[in-house]
Coordinates of C-alpha atoms in Angstrom, one line a residue:
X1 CA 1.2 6.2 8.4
X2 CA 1.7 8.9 11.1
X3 CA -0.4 10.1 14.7
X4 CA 0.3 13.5 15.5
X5 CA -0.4 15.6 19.1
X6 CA -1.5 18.9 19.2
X7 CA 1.4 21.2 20.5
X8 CA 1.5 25.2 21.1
X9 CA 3.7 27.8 22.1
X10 CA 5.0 29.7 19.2
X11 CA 5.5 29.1 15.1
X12 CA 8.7 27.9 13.6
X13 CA 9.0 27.7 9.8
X14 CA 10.3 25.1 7.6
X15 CA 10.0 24.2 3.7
X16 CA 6.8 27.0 3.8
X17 CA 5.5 25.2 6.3
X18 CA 4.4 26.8 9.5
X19 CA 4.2 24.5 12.8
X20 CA 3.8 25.5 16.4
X21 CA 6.7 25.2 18.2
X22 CA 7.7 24.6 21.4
X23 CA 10.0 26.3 24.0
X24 CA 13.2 25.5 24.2
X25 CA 13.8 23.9 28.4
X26 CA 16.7 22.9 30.0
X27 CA 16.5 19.8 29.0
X28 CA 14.8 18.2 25.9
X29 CA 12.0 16.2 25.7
X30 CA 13.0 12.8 24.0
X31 CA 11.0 11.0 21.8
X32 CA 11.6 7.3 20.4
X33 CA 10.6 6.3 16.7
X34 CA 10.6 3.2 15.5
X35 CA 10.2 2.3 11.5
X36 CA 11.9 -0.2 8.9
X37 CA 13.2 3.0 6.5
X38 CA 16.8 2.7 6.1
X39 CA 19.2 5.7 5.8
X40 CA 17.7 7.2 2.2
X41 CA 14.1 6.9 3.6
X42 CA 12.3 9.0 4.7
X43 CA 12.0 8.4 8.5
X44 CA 15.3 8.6 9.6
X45 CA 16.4 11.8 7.2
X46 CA 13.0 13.5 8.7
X47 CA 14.4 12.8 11.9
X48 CA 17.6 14.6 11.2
X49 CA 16.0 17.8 9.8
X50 CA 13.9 18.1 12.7
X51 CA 16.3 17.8 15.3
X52 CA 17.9 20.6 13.6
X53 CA 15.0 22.7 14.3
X54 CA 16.3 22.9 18.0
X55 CA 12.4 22.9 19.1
X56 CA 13.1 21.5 22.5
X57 CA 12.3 18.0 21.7
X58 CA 14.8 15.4 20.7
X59 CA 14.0 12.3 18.1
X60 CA 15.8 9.1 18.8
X61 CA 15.5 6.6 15.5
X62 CA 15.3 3.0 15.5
X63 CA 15.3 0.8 12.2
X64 CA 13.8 -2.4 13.0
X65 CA 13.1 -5.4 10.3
X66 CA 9.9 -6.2 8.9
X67 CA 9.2 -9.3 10.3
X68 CA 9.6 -8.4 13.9
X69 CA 7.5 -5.1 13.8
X70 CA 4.5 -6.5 15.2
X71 CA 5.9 -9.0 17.6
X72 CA 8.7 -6.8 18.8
X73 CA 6.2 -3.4 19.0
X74 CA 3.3 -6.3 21.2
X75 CA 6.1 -7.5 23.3
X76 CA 7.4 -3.7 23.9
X77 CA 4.1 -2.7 24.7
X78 CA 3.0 -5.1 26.8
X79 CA 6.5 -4.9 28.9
X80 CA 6.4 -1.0 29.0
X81 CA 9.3 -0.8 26.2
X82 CA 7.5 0.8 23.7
X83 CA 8.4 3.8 21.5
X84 CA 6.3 6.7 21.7
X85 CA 6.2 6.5 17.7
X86 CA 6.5 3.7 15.5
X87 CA 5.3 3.4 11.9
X88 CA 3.1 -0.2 10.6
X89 CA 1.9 -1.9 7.7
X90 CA -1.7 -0.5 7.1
X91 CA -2.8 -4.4 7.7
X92 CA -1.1 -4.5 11.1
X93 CA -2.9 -1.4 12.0
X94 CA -6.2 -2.5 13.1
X95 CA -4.7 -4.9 15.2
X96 CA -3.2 -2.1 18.1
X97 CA -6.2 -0.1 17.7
X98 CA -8.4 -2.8 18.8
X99 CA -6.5 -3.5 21.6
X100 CA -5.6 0.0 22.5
X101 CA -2.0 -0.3 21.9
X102 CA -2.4 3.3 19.8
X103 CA -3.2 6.3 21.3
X104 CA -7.0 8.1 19.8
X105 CA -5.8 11.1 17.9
X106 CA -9.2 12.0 16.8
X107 CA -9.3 15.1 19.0
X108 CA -5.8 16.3 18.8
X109 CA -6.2 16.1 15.0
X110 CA -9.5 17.4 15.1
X111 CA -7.3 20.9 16.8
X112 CA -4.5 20.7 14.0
X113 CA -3.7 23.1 11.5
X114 CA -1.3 20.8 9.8
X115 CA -2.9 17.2 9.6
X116 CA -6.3 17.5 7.8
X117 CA -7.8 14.1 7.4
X118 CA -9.9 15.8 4.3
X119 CA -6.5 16.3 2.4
X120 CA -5.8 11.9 2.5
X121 CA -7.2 9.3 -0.2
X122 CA -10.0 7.7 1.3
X123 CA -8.4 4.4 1.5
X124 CA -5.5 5.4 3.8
X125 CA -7.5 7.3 5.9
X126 CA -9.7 4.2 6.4
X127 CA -6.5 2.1 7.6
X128 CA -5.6 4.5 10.3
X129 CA -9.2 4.4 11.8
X130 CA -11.2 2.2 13.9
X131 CA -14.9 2.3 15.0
X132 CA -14.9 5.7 13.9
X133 CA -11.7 7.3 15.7
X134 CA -8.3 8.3 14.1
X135 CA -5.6 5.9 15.8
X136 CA -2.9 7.0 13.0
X137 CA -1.7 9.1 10.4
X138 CA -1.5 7.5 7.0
X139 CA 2.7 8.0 6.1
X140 CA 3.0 6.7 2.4
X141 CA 0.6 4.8 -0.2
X142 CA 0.8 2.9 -3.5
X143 CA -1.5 0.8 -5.5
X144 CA -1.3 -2.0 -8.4
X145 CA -2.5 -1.1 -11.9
X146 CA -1.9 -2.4 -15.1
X147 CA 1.3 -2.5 -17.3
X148 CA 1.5 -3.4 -21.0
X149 CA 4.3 -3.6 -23.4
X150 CA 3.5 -1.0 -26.4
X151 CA 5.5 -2.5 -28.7
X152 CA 4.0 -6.3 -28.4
X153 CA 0.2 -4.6 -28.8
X154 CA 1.0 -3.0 -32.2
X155 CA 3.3 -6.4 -33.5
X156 CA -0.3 -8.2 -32.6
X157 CA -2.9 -5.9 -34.3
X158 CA -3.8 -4.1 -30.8
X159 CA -4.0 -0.7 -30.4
X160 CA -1.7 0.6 -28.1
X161 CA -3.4 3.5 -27.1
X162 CA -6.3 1.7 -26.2
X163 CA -5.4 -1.1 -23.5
X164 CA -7.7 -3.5 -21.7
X165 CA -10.5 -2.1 -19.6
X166 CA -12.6 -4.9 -18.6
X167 CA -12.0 -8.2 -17.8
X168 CA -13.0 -9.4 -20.8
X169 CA -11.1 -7.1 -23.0
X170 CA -7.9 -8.6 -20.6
X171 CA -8.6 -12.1 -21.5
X172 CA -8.7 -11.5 -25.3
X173 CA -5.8 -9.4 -25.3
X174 CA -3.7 -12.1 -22.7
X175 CA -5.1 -14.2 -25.6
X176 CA -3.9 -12.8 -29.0
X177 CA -0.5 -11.9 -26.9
X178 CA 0.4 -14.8 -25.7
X179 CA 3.3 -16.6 -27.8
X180 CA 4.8 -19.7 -26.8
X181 CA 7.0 -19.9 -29.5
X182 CA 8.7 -16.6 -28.3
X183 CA 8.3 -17.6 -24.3
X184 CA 5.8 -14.8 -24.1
X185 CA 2.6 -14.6 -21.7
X186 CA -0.2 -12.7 -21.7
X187 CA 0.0 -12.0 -18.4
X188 CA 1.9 -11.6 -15.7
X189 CA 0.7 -11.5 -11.8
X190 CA 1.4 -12.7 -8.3
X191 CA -0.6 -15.7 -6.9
X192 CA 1.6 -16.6 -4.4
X193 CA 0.7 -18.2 -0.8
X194 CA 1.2 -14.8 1.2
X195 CA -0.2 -11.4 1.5
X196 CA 0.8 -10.7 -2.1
X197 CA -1.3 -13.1 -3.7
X198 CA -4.4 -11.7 -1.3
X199 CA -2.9 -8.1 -2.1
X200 CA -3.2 -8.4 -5.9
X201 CA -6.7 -11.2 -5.5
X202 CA -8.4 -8.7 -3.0
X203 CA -9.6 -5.8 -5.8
X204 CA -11.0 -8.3 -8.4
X205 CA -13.4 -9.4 -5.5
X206 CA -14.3 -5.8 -4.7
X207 CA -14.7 -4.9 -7.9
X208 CA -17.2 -7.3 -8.6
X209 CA -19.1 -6.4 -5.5
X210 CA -17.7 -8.9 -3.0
X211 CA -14.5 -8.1 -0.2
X212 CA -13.0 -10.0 2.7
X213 CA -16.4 -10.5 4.5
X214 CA -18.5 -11.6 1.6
X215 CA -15.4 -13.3 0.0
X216 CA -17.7 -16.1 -1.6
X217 CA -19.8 -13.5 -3.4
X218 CA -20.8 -14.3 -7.2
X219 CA -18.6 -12.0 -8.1
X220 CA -15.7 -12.8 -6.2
X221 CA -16.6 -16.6 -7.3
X222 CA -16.2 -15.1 -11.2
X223 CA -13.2 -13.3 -10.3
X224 CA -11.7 -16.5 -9.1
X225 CA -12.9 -18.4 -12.5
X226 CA -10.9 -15.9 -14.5
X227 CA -7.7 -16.1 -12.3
X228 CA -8.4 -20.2 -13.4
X229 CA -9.0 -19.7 -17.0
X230 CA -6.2 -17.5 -17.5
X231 CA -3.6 -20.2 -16.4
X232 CA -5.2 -22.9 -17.9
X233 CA -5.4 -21.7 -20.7
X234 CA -1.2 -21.1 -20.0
X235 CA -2.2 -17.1 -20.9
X236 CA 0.2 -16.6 -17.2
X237 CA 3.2 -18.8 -15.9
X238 CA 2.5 -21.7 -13.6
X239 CA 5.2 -19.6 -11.4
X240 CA 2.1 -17.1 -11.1
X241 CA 1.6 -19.6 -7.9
X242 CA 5.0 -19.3 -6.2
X243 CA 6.4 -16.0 -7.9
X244 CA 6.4 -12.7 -5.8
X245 CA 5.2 -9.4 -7.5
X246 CA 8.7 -8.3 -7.7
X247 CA 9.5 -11.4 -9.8
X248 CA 6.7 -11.5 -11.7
X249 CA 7.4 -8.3 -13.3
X250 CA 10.5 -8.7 -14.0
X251 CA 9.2 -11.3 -16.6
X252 CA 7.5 -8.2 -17.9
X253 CA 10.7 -6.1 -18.0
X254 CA 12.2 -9.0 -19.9
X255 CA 10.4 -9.5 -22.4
X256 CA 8.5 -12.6 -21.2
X257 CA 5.3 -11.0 -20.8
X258 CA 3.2 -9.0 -22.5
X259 CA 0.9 -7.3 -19.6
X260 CA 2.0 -7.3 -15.7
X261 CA -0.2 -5.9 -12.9
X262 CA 1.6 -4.5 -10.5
X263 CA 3.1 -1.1 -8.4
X264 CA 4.6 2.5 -8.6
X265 CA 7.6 1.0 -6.7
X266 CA 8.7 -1.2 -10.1
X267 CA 8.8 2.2 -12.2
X268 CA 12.7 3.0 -12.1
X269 CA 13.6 -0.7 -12.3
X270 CA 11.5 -0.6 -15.5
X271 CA 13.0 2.3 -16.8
X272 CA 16.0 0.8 -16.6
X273 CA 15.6 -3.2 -17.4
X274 CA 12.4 -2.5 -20.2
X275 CA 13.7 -2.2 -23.6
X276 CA 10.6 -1.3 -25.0
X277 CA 7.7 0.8 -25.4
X278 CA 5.2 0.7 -22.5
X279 CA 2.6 2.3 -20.6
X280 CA -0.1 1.7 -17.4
X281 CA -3.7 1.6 -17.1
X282 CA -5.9 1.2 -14.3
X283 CA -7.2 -1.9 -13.1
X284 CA -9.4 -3.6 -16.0
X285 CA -12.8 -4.2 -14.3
X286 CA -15.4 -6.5 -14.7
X287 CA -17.2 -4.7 -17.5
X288 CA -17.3 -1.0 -18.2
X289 CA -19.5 1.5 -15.5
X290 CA -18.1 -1.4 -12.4
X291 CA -17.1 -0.1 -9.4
X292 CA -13.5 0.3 -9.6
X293 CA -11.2 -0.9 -7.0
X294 CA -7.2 -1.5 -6.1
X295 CA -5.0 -2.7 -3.4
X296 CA -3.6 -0.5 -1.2
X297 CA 0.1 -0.5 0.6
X298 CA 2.4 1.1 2.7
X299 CA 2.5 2.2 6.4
X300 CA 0.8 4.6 8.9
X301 CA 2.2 6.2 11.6
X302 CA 0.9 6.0 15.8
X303 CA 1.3 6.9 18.8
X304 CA 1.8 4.4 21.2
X305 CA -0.7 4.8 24.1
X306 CA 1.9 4.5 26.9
X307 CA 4.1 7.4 25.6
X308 CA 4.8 9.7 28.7
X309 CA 5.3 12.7 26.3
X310 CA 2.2 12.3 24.0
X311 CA 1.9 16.2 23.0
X312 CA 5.2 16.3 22.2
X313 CA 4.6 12.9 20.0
X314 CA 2.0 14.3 18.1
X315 CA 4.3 17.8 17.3
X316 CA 7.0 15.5 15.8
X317 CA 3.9 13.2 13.6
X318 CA 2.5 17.1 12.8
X319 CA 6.3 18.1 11.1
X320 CA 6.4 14.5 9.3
X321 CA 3.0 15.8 7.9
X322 CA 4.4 19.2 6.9
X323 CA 7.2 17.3 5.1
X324 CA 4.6 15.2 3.0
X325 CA 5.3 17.1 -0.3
X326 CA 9.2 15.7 -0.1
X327 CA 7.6 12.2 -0.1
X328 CA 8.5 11.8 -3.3
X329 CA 10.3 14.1 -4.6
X330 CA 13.5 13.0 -2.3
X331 CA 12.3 9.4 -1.4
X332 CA 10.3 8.2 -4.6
X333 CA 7.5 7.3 -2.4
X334 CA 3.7 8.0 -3.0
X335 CA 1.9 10.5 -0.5
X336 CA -1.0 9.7 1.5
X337 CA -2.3 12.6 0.4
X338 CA -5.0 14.0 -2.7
X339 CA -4.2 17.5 -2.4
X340 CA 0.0 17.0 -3.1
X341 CA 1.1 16.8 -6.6
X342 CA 3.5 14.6 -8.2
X343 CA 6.3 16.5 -9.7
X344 CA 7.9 15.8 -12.9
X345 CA 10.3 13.8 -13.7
X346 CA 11.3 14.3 -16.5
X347 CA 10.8 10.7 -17.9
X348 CA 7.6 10.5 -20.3
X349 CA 7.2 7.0 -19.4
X350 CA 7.3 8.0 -15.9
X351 CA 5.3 11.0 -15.5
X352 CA 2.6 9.0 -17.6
X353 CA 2.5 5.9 -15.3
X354 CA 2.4 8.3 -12.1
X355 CA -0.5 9.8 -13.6
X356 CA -2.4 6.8 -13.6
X357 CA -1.1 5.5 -10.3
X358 CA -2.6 8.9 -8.6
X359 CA -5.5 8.3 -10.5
X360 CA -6.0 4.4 -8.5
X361 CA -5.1 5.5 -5.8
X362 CA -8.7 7.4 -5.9
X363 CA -10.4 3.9 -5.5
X364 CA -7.7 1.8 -3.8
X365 CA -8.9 0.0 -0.3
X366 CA -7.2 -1.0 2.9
X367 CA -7.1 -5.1 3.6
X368 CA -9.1 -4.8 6.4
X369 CA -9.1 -3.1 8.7
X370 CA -9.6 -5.6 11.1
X371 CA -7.4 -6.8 14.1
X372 CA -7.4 -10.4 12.7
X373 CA -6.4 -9.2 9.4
X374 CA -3.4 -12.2 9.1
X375 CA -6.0 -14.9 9.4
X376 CA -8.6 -13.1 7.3
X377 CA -5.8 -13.2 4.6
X378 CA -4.5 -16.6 4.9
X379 CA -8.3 -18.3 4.3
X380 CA -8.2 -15.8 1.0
X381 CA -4.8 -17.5 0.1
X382 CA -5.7 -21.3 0.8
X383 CA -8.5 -20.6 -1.5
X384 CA -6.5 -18.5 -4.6
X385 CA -4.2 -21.8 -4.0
X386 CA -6.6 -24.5 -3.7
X387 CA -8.8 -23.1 -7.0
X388 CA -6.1 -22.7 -8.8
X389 CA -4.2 -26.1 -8.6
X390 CA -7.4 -28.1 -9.2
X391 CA -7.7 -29.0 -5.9
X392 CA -11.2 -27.4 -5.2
X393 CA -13.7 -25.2 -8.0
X394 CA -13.6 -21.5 -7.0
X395 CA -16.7 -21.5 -5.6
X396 CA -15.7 -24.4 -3.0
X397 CA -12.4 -22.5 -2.5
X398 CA -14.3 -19.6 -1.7
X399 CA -17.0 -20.9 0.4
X400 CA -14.6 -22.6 2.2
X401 CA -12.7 -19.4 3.3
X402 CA -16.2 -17.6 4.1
X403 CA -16.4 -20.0 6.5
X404 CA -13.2 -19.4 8.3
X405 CA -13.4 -15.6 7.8
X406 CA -16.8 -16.1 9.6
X407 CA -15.5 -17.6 12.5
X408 CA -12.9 -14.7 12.7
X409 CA -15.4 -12.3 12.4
X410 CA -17.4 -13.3 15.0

């Protein structure tokens, strides 16, 4: 998600878009970014089209890897190597606000006639802030919802057209789907030891009126139970535990599963592997008029708060912004953003599912945000493990990680 400063001196126009500009000097202004988008993403192809502009500031691009961004961006900071911009998982976020690794922007994007924090979902805009200020700019989003195979729903007496939409209605349907004798489950989902098994746990909780600090609520306790049930009752494969989202869906592209919750980033993969008729739904929830929730991922961009040029920061976050209706229409990513439209396709299927995606992304919440998000997470994990292999009931599981999520909290 981005951080933008406020810049003057001029307008320059781009794509329809209108952005101060500023004047040209004898000698550019440089600016570092650092992200993990590779060459057909949109950081680095941004990049190029702004340094085209000729505004008097020059962007320098970094790619980095996913599992250095936070210790290499700490160890920058803290050594006075940082980049004035660098874009982090919405988790992650929390954590350099707190400590003021990120630069406010409330103020500068309070001024700007580009970034306007009532155009962003709430749930993106909520990962960029922290005790009330603005320390990013949301950059992409997605969410999970629910996919179901068409074709399997009429062969079973289901009506396709009118897919699970409570918890309940999920179970029977996992129920009457499931075929062993065909190596078909219900369900598919991601369980696994790591932020995808919190990722994909995290919304059942809210939805039933619980969330990372009331984690052992009733309703996250009932959540839990029907996570249980539904391998028990072998309705999901016992690779639910140890199987990422990416591979648990492929199970649905196969054939091998009926139902698959999961994200907008699996929708040309399943255009392509899914010989069948399908469609997504939102999240079921616990029973109909529930608060509706969904995960929420992606990154944000910020400013670093040791950036020597951070005006001239904020002008390159403010074009990024401007760019925000190319976010998927050349990348395939989601924006941040309510008031930007999906374009067409042209694939049914596609256009259909994006529809739906939008529509979660209405109620979808950050993890977090907190600076200790990565223990928060791993208590929330021990317990989706420990209740699920037998080892503890849910409600022990989940009491249990209160506990530790306590101590975090403080």
């Amino acid at each position: 998600m981005g951080i933008r400063r406020y810049a003057i001196l001029g307008a320059f126009a781009l794509a329809s878009v209108s952005l101060p500009a500023f004047s040209a000097s004898a000698e550019d202004v440089t600016i570092s970014v650092w992200s993990l988008d590779r060459d057909i993403q949109p950081a680095p192809n941004l990049i190029k089209d702004f340094n085209k502009l000729n505004t008097g500031i020059k962007v320098e691009y970094r790619q980095i890897q996913f599992d250095d961004v936070v210790s290499e961006a700490m160890r920058a900071y803290s050594t006075g190597q940082a980049p004035d911009i660098i874009a982090v998982d919405n988790p992650e976020h929390a954590l350099f606000s707190s400590r003021g690794a990120f630069l406010d922007l409330t103020d500068m994007i309070a001024k700007s006639s580009v970034v306007k924090t009532e155009n962003y979902f709430p749930g993106p805009l909520a990962s960029v802030t922290w005790e009330g200020k603005y320390y990013g700019i949301p950059k992409a989003t997605n969410t999970i919802a629910l996919y179901y195979n068409k074709d399997m729903f009429k062969a079973k007496g289901l009506d396709p057209e009118k897919p699970p939409q409570t918890w309940n209605e999920l179970l029977e349907a996992a129920r009457k789907l499931t075929d062993p004798a065909a190596n078909v489950y219900g369900l598919a989902f991601s369980a696994k030891a790591n932020e995808e098994g919190t990722f994909q746990f995290l919304p059942w909780a809210q939805m039933a009126g619980g969330g990372y600090d009331k984690i052992n609520s009733e309703g996250a306790v009932k959540a839990l139970d029907i996570w249980k049930r539904i391998l028990d009752e072998k309705l999901a494969s016992p690779d639910t535990l140890t199987r990422g989202q990416w591979d648990s869906t492929g199970t649905f592209n196969s054939g091998n599963a009926a139902m698959a919750i999961s994200g907008p980033w699996e929708l040309d993969r399943m255009i392509q592997e899914a010989k069948f008729d399908w469609g997504v739904t939102l999240l079921p929830v616990p029973e109909v008029g529930a608060e509706r929730s969904s995960a929420m991922g992606d990154f944000n961009w910020a400013i670093f708060a040791s950036s020597e040029h951070p005006e001239e920061a904020f002008k390159v976050l403010e074009y990024f912004v401007s760019q925000d209706d190319r976010m998927f229409k050349d990348f395939g990513q989601l924006p941040a953003r309510s008031d930007i439209a999906i374009p067409p396709t042209g694939e049914p299927k596609k256009d259909a599912a994006l529809k739906v995606f939008v529509e979660q992304l209405k109620y979808a919440k950050p993890r977090g945000p907190h600076p200790e998000w990565p223990k928060i997470s791993k208590a929330i994990q021990d317990a989706i493990q420990a209740a699920l292999t037998g080892q503890m009931s849910s409600k022990e599981a989940l009491d249990q990680a209160a506990e530790k999520i306590k101590a975090v909290l403080g």
